[in-house]
Backbone as CSV, one residue per row, in Angstrom:
resi,resn,N_x,N_y,N_z,CA_x,CA_y,CA_z,C_x,C_y,C_z
1,UNK,18.051,-8.877,-12.654,17.288,-8.223,-13.947,15.972,-8.434,-14.581
2,UNK,16.371,-9.920,-15.351,15.057,-10.271,-15.796,13.787,-10.724,-15.356
3,UNK,14.475,-11.246,-14.061,13.357,-11.725,-12.924,12.153,-10.580,-12.773
4,UNK,12.999,-9.614,-12.232,12.195,-8.300,-12.127,11.353,-7.770,-13.122
5,UNK,12.084,-7.846,-14.185,11.329,-7.205,-15.367,9.770,-8.179,-15.170
6,UNK,10.212,-9.240,-15.394,9.115,-9.968,-15.563,8.181,-10.237,-14.951
7,UNK,8.494,-9.840,-13.580,7.578,-10.025,-12.126,6.437,-8.152,-12.395
8,UNK,7.731,-6.701,-13.085,6.707,-5.742,-13.317,6.052,-5.817,-14.623
9,UNK,6.048,-6.885,-15.589,5.534,-7.050,-16.667,3.654,-7.906,-16.225
10,UNK,4.302,-8.578,-15.388,3.050,-10.169,-14.583,2.194,-8.470,-13.967
11,UNK,2.679,-7.832,-13.535,2.119,-7.099,-12.470,1.559,-5.780,-12.946
12,UNK,2.109,-5.314,-14.074,1.483,-4.033,-14.813,0.077,-5.317,-15.534
13,UNK,0.371,-5.831,-16.372,-0.847,-6.689,-16.896,-1.313,-7.197,-15.792
14,UNK,-1.361,-7.341,-14.762,-3.262,-7.300,-13.581,-3.682,-6.311,-13.966
15,UNK,-3.027,-5.629,-13.375,-3.247,-3.492,-12.777,-3.783,-3.721,-14.084
16,UNK,-3.876,-3.381,-15.474,-3.801,-2.930,-16.409,-5.228,-3.699,-16.757
17,UNK,-5.507,-5.246,-16.473,-6.844,-5.984,-16.633,-7.719,-5.044,-15.533
18,UNK,-7.035,-5.039,-13.992,-8.267,-4.670,-13.550,-8.413,-3.112,-13.381
19,UNK,-7.388,-2.657,-13.821,-7.924,-1.085,-14.324,-8.604,-1.339,-15.252
20,UNK,-9.191,-1.722,-16.123,-9.935,-1.768,-17.885,-11.586,-2.407,-16.911
21,UNK,-11.697,-3.645,-15.880,-12.653,-3.724,-15.083,-13.457,-2.774,-14.514
22,UNK,-11.904,-1.844,-13.296,-12.873,-1.023,-12.524,-13.846,0.092,-13.114
23,UNK,-12.894,0.491,-14.380,-13.466,1.739,-15.071,-14.451,1.315,-15.891
24,UNK,-14.597,0.150,-16.108,-15.648,-0.398,-16.995,-17.312,-0.140,-16.027
25,UNK,-17.065,-0.870,-14.492,-17.764,-0.341,-13.469,-18.408,0.955,-13.363
26,UNK,-17.188,2.053,-12.885,-17.018,3.038,-12.689,-18.318,3.876,-13.738
27,UNK,-17.980,3.543,-15.315,-18.359,4.302,-16.430,-19.840,4.175,-16.389
28,UNK,-19.918,2.729,-15.994,-21.628,2.410,-16.326,-22.428,2.641,-15.434
29,UNK,-21.956,2.612,-13.531,-22.468,3.414,-13.214,-22.684,4.796,-13.330
30,UNK,-21.403,5.265,-13.672,-21.675,7.031,-13.841,-22.914,6.929,-14.984
31,UNK,-22.876,6.611,-15.931,-23.481,6.413,-17.189,-25.068,6.537,-16.868
32,UNK,-25.271,5.267,-16.223,-26.547,5.014,-15.670,-27.319,5.842,-14.848
33,UNK,-26.654,6.193,-13.701,-26.912,7.608,-12.583,-27.358,8.947,-13.284
34,UNK,-26.252,8.970,-14.918,-25.951,9.946,-15.400,-27.631,10.644,-15.811
35,UNK,-27.865,9.427,-16.783,-28.944,9.421,-18.091,-30.384,9.361,-17.497
36,UNK,-31.080,10.791,-18.036,-32.481,11.117,-17.317,-32.054,11.877,-16.018
37,UNK,-31.283,11.555,-15.356,-31.006,12.402,-13.647,-31.280,14.355,-13.954
38,UNK,-31.322,14.343,-12.640,-31.484,15.914,-12.784,-29.946,16.609,-12.739
39,UNK,-30.296,18.208,-12.865,-28.685,18.500,-13.165,-28.244,18.206,-11.641
40,UNK,-28.871,18.497,-10.533,-28.326,18.485,-9.138,-27.768,16.897,-8.745
41,UNK,-27.902,16.141,-9.227,-27.746,14.689,-9.147,-26.003,14.361,-10.394
42,UNK,-26.304,14.678,-10.954,-25.116,14.881,-11.841,-24.369,15.772,-11.392
43,UNK,-24.517,16.242,-10.860,-23.773,17.325,-9.793,-23.156,16.624,-8.984
44,UNK,-23.557,15.955,-8.146,-23.298,14.967,-6.857,-22.316,13.886,-7.343
45,UNK,-22.950,13.443,-8.560,-21.841,12.266,-8.891,-20.782,12.358,-9.391
46,UNK,-20.664,13.956,-9.941,-19.236,14.584,-10.093,-18.062,15.157,-9.521
47,UNK,-18.834,15.270,-7.890,-18.374,15.949,-6.762,-18.409,14.193,-6.006
48,UNK,-18.833,12.772,-6.033,-18.853,11.435,-5.425,-17.529,11.509,-5.845
49,UNK,-17.322,11.379,-7.346,-15.623,10.931,-7.690,-14.848,11.797,-7.869
50,UNK,-14.819,13.121,-7.331,-14.071,14.024,-6.862,-13.812,13.539,-5.439
51,UNK,-14.312,12.918,-4.314,-14.374,12.714,-3.627,-12.992,11.439,-3.235
52,UNK,-13.892,10.431,-4.407,-13.548,9.762,-4.171,-11.264,9.345,-4.911
53,UNK,-11.330,10.365,-5.589,-10.499,10.590,-5.886,-9.394,10.712,-4.907
54,UNK,-9.769,11.841,-4.499,-8.814,12.658,-2.686,-8.514,11.193,-1.938
55,UNK,-9.746,10.690,-1.686,-9.128,10.205,-0.479,-8.741,8.763,-1.039
56,UNK,-9.182,7.964,-2.447,-7.679,6.863,-3.097,-6.237,7.734,-2.804
57,UNK,-6.116,9.297,-3.218,-5.176,9.549,-3.449,-4.177,9.865,-1.824
58,UNK,-5.135,10.025,-1.159,-4.443,10.001,0.548,-4.540,8.499,0.971
59,UNK,-5.299,7.973,0.508,-4.325,6.408,1.259,-3.205,6.174,0.642
60,UNK,-3.163,6.084,-1.076,-2.230,5.407,-1.330,-0.573,6.428,-0.480
61,UNK,-0.707,7.838,-0.738,0.375,8.376,-0.211,0.731,7.873,1.516
62,UNK,-0.441,7.752,1.995,0.251,6.986,4.063,0.396,5.748,3.767
63,UNK,-0.093,4.608,2.947,0.388,3.696,3.010,1.818,3.395,2.225
64,UNK,2.394,4.714,1.724,4.010,4.508,1.435,4.327,4.906,2.560
65,UNK,4.093,5.790,2.989,4.919,6.681,4.254,4.640,5.511,5.424
66,UNK,3.861,5.000,6.013,3.548,4.392,7.471,4.226,3.132,7.588
67,UNK,5.175,2.994,8.931,5.827,2.669,9.478,5.188,0.884,9.342
68,UNK,5.793,-0.435,9.381,5.302,-1.818,9.430,5.584,-1.906,10.657
69,UNK,6.006,-2.161,11.543,6.327,-2.320,12.766,4.950,-1.588,13.802
70,UNK,5.011,-0.451,13.979,3.684,0.194,14.953,2.658,-0.227,14.559
71,UNK,2.280,-0.998,13.530,1.190,-2.191,13.419,1.059,-3.542,13.969
72,UNK,2.523,-4.222,13.508,2.504,-5.639,14.660,2.577,-5.051,16.236
73,UNK,3.235,-4.173,16.610,2.383,-4.013,17.895,1.309,-3.795,18.379
74,UNK,0.273,-3.185,17.516,-1.220,-3.444,17.959,-1.504,-4.372,17.767
75,UNK,-1.345,-5.174,16.382,-1.773,-6.448,16.120,-1.264,-7.651,17.681
76,UNK,0.203,-7.020,18.223,0.238,-8.210,19.536,-0.987,-7.121,20.257
77,UNK,-1.684,-6.320,20.221,-2.321,-6.123,21.577,-4.070,-6.029,21.115
78,UNK,-4.196,-7.012,19.957,-5.299,-7.191,19.485,-6.213,-6.437,19.182
79,UNK,-5.392,-5.234,18.536,-6.242,-3.971,18.078,-7.265,-5.122,16.608
80,UNK,-8.043,-4.874,16.275,-8.998,-5.255,14.955,-8.376,-4.012,13.570
81,UNK,-7.864,-4.674,12.763,-7.685,-4.449,11.563,-6.355,-3.896,11.410
82,UNK,-5.592,-4.366,12.435,-3.983,-3.998,12.829,-3.065,-4.825,11.972
83,UNK,-3.577,-6.041,12.103,-3.043,-6.652,10.987,-3.026,-6.746,9.553
84,UNK,-4.151,-6.481,9.038,-4.863,-6.167,7.411,-3.477,-4.897,7.017
85,UNK,-3.502,-3.372,8.307,-2.689,-2.215,8.198,-1.101,-2.852,8.013
86,UNK,-1.042,-3.766,8.762,0.541,-4.423,8.629,0.534,-4.967,7.382
87,UNK,-0.377,-5.882,6.655,-0.346,-6.015,5.240,-0.059,-4.916,4.594
88,UNK,-0.823,-3.794,4.524,-0.687,-3.096,3.683,0.820,-1.900,3.512
89,UNK,1.613,-2.173,4.670,2.371,-1.073,4.952,3.455,-2.008,4.349
90,UNK,3.362,-3.165,4.797,4.335,-4.348,4.204,4.300,-4.392,2.456
91,UNK,3.404,-3.976,2.271,3.058,-4.225,0.582,2.979,-2.810,-0.021
92,UNK,3.242,-1.677,0.615,3.428,0.256,0.513,3.238,-0.033,-1.412
93,UNK,4.512,-0.328,-1.894,4.827,-0.495,-3.410,3.604,-0.443,-3.853
94,UNK,2.241,-1.876,-3.568,1.832,-2.414,-3.885,-0.103,-1.224,-4.016
95,UNK,0.151,-0.933,-2.525,-1.484,-0.378,-2.507,-1.104,1.040,-2.847
96,UNK,0.155,1.295,-3.027,0.535,2.802,-3.088,-0.488,2.955,-5.256
97,UNK,0.883,2.054,-5.851,0.433,1.920,-6.763,-1.733,2.015,-6.855
98,UNK,-2.030,0.829,-6.420,-3.526,0.997,-6.816,-4.240,2.117,-6.395
99,UNK,-3.927,2.364,-5.535,-4.762,3.502,-4.864,-4.551,5.234,-5.538
100,UNK,-3.291,5.253,-5.911,-2.908,6.761,-6.607,-3.359,6.326,-7.863
101,UNK,-2.408,5.182,-8.612,-2.635,5.115,-10.204,-4.108,4.422,-10.248
102,UNK,-4.886,3.765,-9.959,-5.146,2.846,-10.556,-6.925,3.796,-10.193
103,UNK,-7.341,3.660,-8.506,-8.285,4.545,-8.255,-8.544,5.889,-8.566
104,UNK,-7.111,6.408,-8.379,-7.283,8.079,-8.150,-7.185,8.808,-9.513
105,UNK,-6.579,7.618,-10.719,-7.166,8.032,-12.519,-8.546,7.513,-12.734
106,UNK,-8.747,6.681,-12.414,-10.411,6.334,-12.878,-10.994,7.452,-12.417
107,UNK,-10.975,7.572,-10.885,-12.122,8.747,-10.518,-11.987,10.145,-11.370
108,UNK,-10.738,10.780,-11.317,-10.896,11.382,-11.951,-10.921,11.364,-13.562
109,UNK,-10.772,10.818,-14.277,-11.294,10.403,-15.394,-12.764,10.401,-15.667
110,UNK,-13.567,9.704,-15.045,-14.920,9.237,-15.036,-15.660,10.683,-14.667
111,UNK,-14.746,11.472,-13.716,-15.486,12.166,-12.840,-15.450,13.838,-14.604
112,UNK,-14.196,13.254,-14.887,-13.873,14.830,-16.510,-15.482,14.383,-17.670
113,UNK,-15.613,12.959,-17.495,-16.364,12.252,-18.911,-17.806,12.715,-18.102
114,UNK,-18.284,12.674,-16.499,-19.704,13.106,-16.413,-19.819,14.563,-16.170
115,UNK,-18.596,15.524,-15.955,-18.822,16.765,-16.339,-19.600,17.467,-17.455
116,UNK,-18.876,16.846,-18.923,-19.934,16.617,-19.879,-21.129,16.693,-20.263
117,UNK,-21.790,16.016,-19.242,-22.937,15.847,-19.398,-23.761,17.008,-18.494
118,UNK,-22.512,16.998,-17.258,-23.045,18.146,-16.820,-23.194,19.440,-17.483
119,UNK,-22.331,19.903,-18.122,-22.339,21.411,-19.180,-23.399,20.951,-19.985
120,UNK,-23.749,19.947,-20.703,-25.299,19.672,-21.875,-26.253,20.286,-20.851
121,UNK,-26.348,19.541,-19.999,-27.285,19.811,-19.318,-27.601,20.891,-19.204
122,UNK,-26.651,21.878,-18.260,-27.278,22.984,-17.906,-26.849,24.165,-19.121
123,UNK,-25.809,23.853,-20.598,-26.725,24.146,-22.131,-28.598,24.573,-22.103
124,UNK,-28.555,22.600,-22.060,-30.105,22.987,-22.309,-31.058,23.800,-21.431
125,UNK,-30.618,23.536,-19.697,-31.718,24.818,-19.210,-31.400,26.382,-19.546
126,UNK,-30.130,26.907,-20.095,-29.636,28.048,-20.324,-30.181,28.338,-21.833
127,UNK,-31.175,27.050,-22.691,-31.658,26.877,-23.947,-30.263,27.705,-24.478
128,UNK,-29.180,27.190,-24.817,-28.005,27.453,-25.849,-27.459,26.478,-26.943
129,UNK,-26.635,26.644,-27.694,-26.093,25.631,-28.528,-25.057,25.432,-27.927
130,UNK,-24.605,23.859,-28.946,-23.064,23.523,-28.823,-22.521,24.261,-30.194
131,UNK,-21.193,24.523,-29.103,-20.096,25.943,-29.930,-20.696,27.740,-30.092
132,UNK,-21.524,27.446,-28.904,-21.643,28.757,-28.528,-20.909,29.552,-27.537
133,UNK,-21.113,30.773,-27.490,-19.709,31.672,-26.106,-20.904,30.932,-25.031
134,UNK,-21.947,31.137,-24.715,-21.873,30.516,-23.417,-21.648,29.050,-22.923
135,UNK,-22.065,28.413,-24.049,-21.427,27.132,-23.753,-19.928,26.945,-23.357
136,UNK,-19.143,27.640,-24.257,-17.998,27.461,-24.614,-17.290,27.993,-22.815
137,UNK,-18.202,28.649,-21.971,-17.952,29.927,-21.076,-17.927,28.550,-19.798
138,UNK,-19.371,27.768,-20.268,-19.666,27.083,-19.484,-18.700,26.335,-18.856
139,UNK,-18.293,25.416,-20.170,-17.908,24.289,-20.007,-16.236,24.599,-19.379
140,UNK,-15.385,25.856,-19.866,-14.521,25.684,-19.472,-14.755,26.290,-17.430
141,UNK,-16.052,26.929,-17.184,-15.321,27.074,-16.023,-15.615,25.949,-15.227
142,UNK,-16.401,24.818,-15.549,-16.923,23.687,-14.716,-15.627,22.994,-14.759
143,UNK,-14.414,22.440,-15.889,-13.702,22.220,-16.169,-12.620,22.806,-14.757
144,UNK,-12.428,24.081,-14.982,-11.379,24.694,-14.165,-11.591,24.403,-12.468
145,UNK,-12.867,24.501,-12.046,-13.618,23.997,-11.106,-13.210,22.626,-10.340
146,UNK,-13.884,22.146,-11.741,-13.285,20.378,-10.794,-11.820,20.171,-10.704
147,UNK,-11.339,21.250,-12.172,-9.867,20.859,-11.308,-9.143,21.410,-10.658
148,UNK,-9.337,22.504,-9.994,-8.845,22.887,-8.596,-9.913,22.230,-7.635
149,UNK,-11.227,21.762,-7.703,-11.119,21.133,-6.268,-10.076,19.766,-6.463
150,UNK,-9.766,19.156,-7.202,-8.996,17.532,-7.634,-8.028,17.984,-6.830
151,UNK,-7.362,19.071,-7.626,-5.932,19.334,-7.117,-5.655,20.246,-5.726
152,UNK,-6.959,21.103,-5.410,-6.641,21.433,-4.270,-7.008,20.237,-3.158
153,UNK,-7.683,19.755,-2.815,-8.244,18.317,-2.097,-7.241,17.782,-1.857
154,UNK,-6.281,17.361,-3.319,-4.984,16.061,-3.152,-4.509,17.107,-2.735
155,UNK,-4.134,18.508,-2.471,-2.426,19.273,-1.808,-2.973,19.283,-0.215
156,UNK,-4.778,19.715,0.357,-4.218,19.543,1.494,-4.046,17.959,2.307
157,UNK,-4.854,16.969,1.648,-4.456,15.904,1.936,-3.621,15.427,2.096
158,UNK,-2.328,15.608,1.260,-0.929,15.064,1.066,-0.729,14.994,2.271
159,UNK,-1.101,15.990,3.067,-0.106,16.517,3.983,-1.218,15.806,5.467
160,UNK,-1.824,15.935,5.625,-3.113,14.745,5.925,-2.138,13.571,6.096
161,UNK,-2.003,12.928,5.333,-1.533,11.284,4.663,-0.107,11.663,5.605
162,UNK,1.503,11.990,4.928,2.587,12.427,5.731,2.102,12.668,7.567
163,UNK,1.365,13.453,8.054,1.415,13.447,9.485,0.281,12.447,10.209
164,UNK,-0.584,12.105,9.119,-1.260,10.932,9.731,-1.630,9.660,8.954
165,UNK,-0.721,9.460,8.782,-0.164,7.841,7.744,-0.542,7.142,8.485
166,UNK,-0.574,6.758,9.870,-0.725,5.462,11.013,-1.963,5.369,11.253
167,UNK,-2.319,6.322,11.428,-4.098,6.197,11.447,-4.917,5.867,10.431
168,UNK,-4.752,6.728,9.200,-5.166,6.266,7.543,-5.294,4.687,7.311
169,UNK,-3.987,4.189,7.770,-3.720,2.905,7.029,-4.566,2.002,8.378
170,UNK,-4.400,2.349,9.424,-4.720,1.969,10.172,-6.715,1.567,10.066
171,UNK,-7.009,2.476,9.793,-8.509,2.937,9.846,-8.529,1.932,8.356
172,UNK,-8.256,2.100,7.075,-7.962,1.484,5.706,-8.341,-0.332,6.020
173,UNK,-6.820,-0.710,7.123,-6.801,-1.868,7.654,-8.222,-2.256,8.979
174,UNK,-8.873,-1.430,9.104,-9.823,-1.896,10.198,-11.504,-2.348,9.105
175,UNK,-11.125,-1.142,7.606,-12.146,-1.673,6.676,-12.028,-2.734,6.133
176,UNK,-10.811,-3.499,6.131,-10.053,-4.431,5.018,-10.966,-5.965,6.199
177,UNK,-10.713,-5.677,7.268,-11.087,-6.511,8.556,-12.402,-6.962,8.445
178,UNK,-13.126,-5.261,8.415,-14.848,-5.730,8.591,-15.382,-6.641,7.310
179,UNK,-14.676,-5.886,6.206,-15.120,-6.753,4.345,-14.791,-8.316,4.778
180,UNK,-13.712,-8.899,5.571,-13.128,-10.192,5.231,-14.271,-10.824,6.600
181,UNK,-15.091,-10.249,7.709,-15.933,-10.435,8.398,-17.091,-10.881,7.302
182,UNK,-17.387,-9.559,6.955,-18.431,-9.995,5.813,-18.637,-10.968,5.091
183,UNK,-17.718,-10.974,4.650,-17.494,-12.474,3.576,-17.671,-13.677,4.311
184,UNK,-17.188,-13.828,5.409,-17.251,-14.939,5.911,-18.296,-15.104,7.080
185,UNK,-19.130,-14.283,7.246,-20.919,-14.057,7.894,-21.748,-14.598,6.690
186,UNK,-21.021,-14.324,5.357,-21.484,-14.446,3.704,-22.112,-16.024,3.872
187,UNK,-20.410,-16.153,3.904,-20.557,-17.483,3.495,-20.843,-19.199,4.804
188,UNK,-20.572,-17.993,6.103,-21.507,-18.939,7.110,-22.733,-18.769,6.970
189,UNK,-23.673,-17.653,6.141,-24.980,-17.795,6.561,-25.721,-18.987,5.425
190,UNK,-24.855,-18.522,4.125,-25.066,-19.779,3.014,-24.815,-21.598,3.484
191,UNK,-24.501,-21.498,4.715,-24.356,-22.848,4.971,-25.207,-23.349,5.543
192,UNK,-26.408,-22.249,6.191,-27.751,-22.739,7.250,-28.962,-22.274,5.762
193,UNK,-28.762,-22.533,4.682,-30.114,-22.508,3.433,-30.573,-24.127,3.562
194,UNK,-31.079,-24.305,3.540,-32.207,-25.291,3.400,-31.319,-26.122,2.406
195,UNK,-31.245,-25.976,1.179,-30.353,-26.339,0.456,-28.759,-26.936,0.676
196,UNK,-28.687,-26.155,1.293,-26.506,-26.281,1.572,-27.505,-27.540,2.588
197,UNK,-28.150,-27.764,3.847,-28.165,-28.490,4.574,-28.623,-29.803,4.522
198,UNK,-28.908,-30.454,3.535,-29.823,-31.166,2.606,-28.707,-31.238,2.195
199,UNK,-28.183,-30.931,1.152,-26.564,-31.538,0.621,-25.257,-32.370,1.106
200,UNK,-25.220,-31.404,2.474,-24.413,-31.933,3.663,-25.024,-33.036,4.170
201,UNK,-25.959,-33.251,4.257,-26.892,-34.708,4.622,-26.936,-35.397,4.283
202,UNK,-26.752,-35.574,2.484,-26.368,-36.434,1.753,-25.233,-36.646,1.601
203,UNK,-24.082,-36.282,1.742,-23.075,-36.156,1.368,-22.562,-36.775,2.896
204,UNK,-22.681,-36.802,4.426,-22.624,-37.483,5.282,-23.135,-39.220,5.584
205,UNK,-24.201,-39.442,4.879,-25.015,-40.730,4.671,-24.451,-40.929,3.447
206,UNK,-23.596,-40.950,2.375,-22.867,-41.467,1.686,-21.746,-41.953,2.266
207,UNK,-21.467,-40.920,2.981,-19.674,-41.174,3.558,-20.290,-42.586,4.617
208,UNK,-21.071,-42.699,5.410,-21.178,-43.748,6.692,-21.340,-45.003,5.397
209,UNK,-22.213,-44.685,4.446,-22.286,-45.825,3.818,-20.932,-46.230,3.201
């Protein structure tokens, strides 16, 4: 019991730290693109974070319901991304917590903060002040629309996540596979830069001496 509690504390601490860093990045990007942007761009930013939240919730639920043996069978057939999908299914609690609790909640918080800028921009266009009836109506309507889109989208995608969990996790595994390939490509490309080549030749000559 104590061992599991220590593991839980360690995992919670790591998640909390990662959430802080991720929220910092998302909030910074949202603020940078929002400041001085048009109303249409601000609405696009809000919509983007709503979509991110819905997709994250869908992947998290799919990870929790997918069956690991199926991906091992696909990996035996050399299907790209199957090994990564099996890893996701094996560590379902971790990935489900990450996508549902971290990505989903951060996207919801940031979309709510971004909606405030949209309300202010709309109030400015309509030439109304903070606290007026028009301002309150705009704020309430926009908040309600965002809530309806977020909750409705997640409710719709929950059905998809349950019945298409295998495909969703497999596609997520393919994305992880491509990211790994890209990382290897970057590392490989760095080996062929002039500075790296010279350093390698110097080490080779020193070794021969």
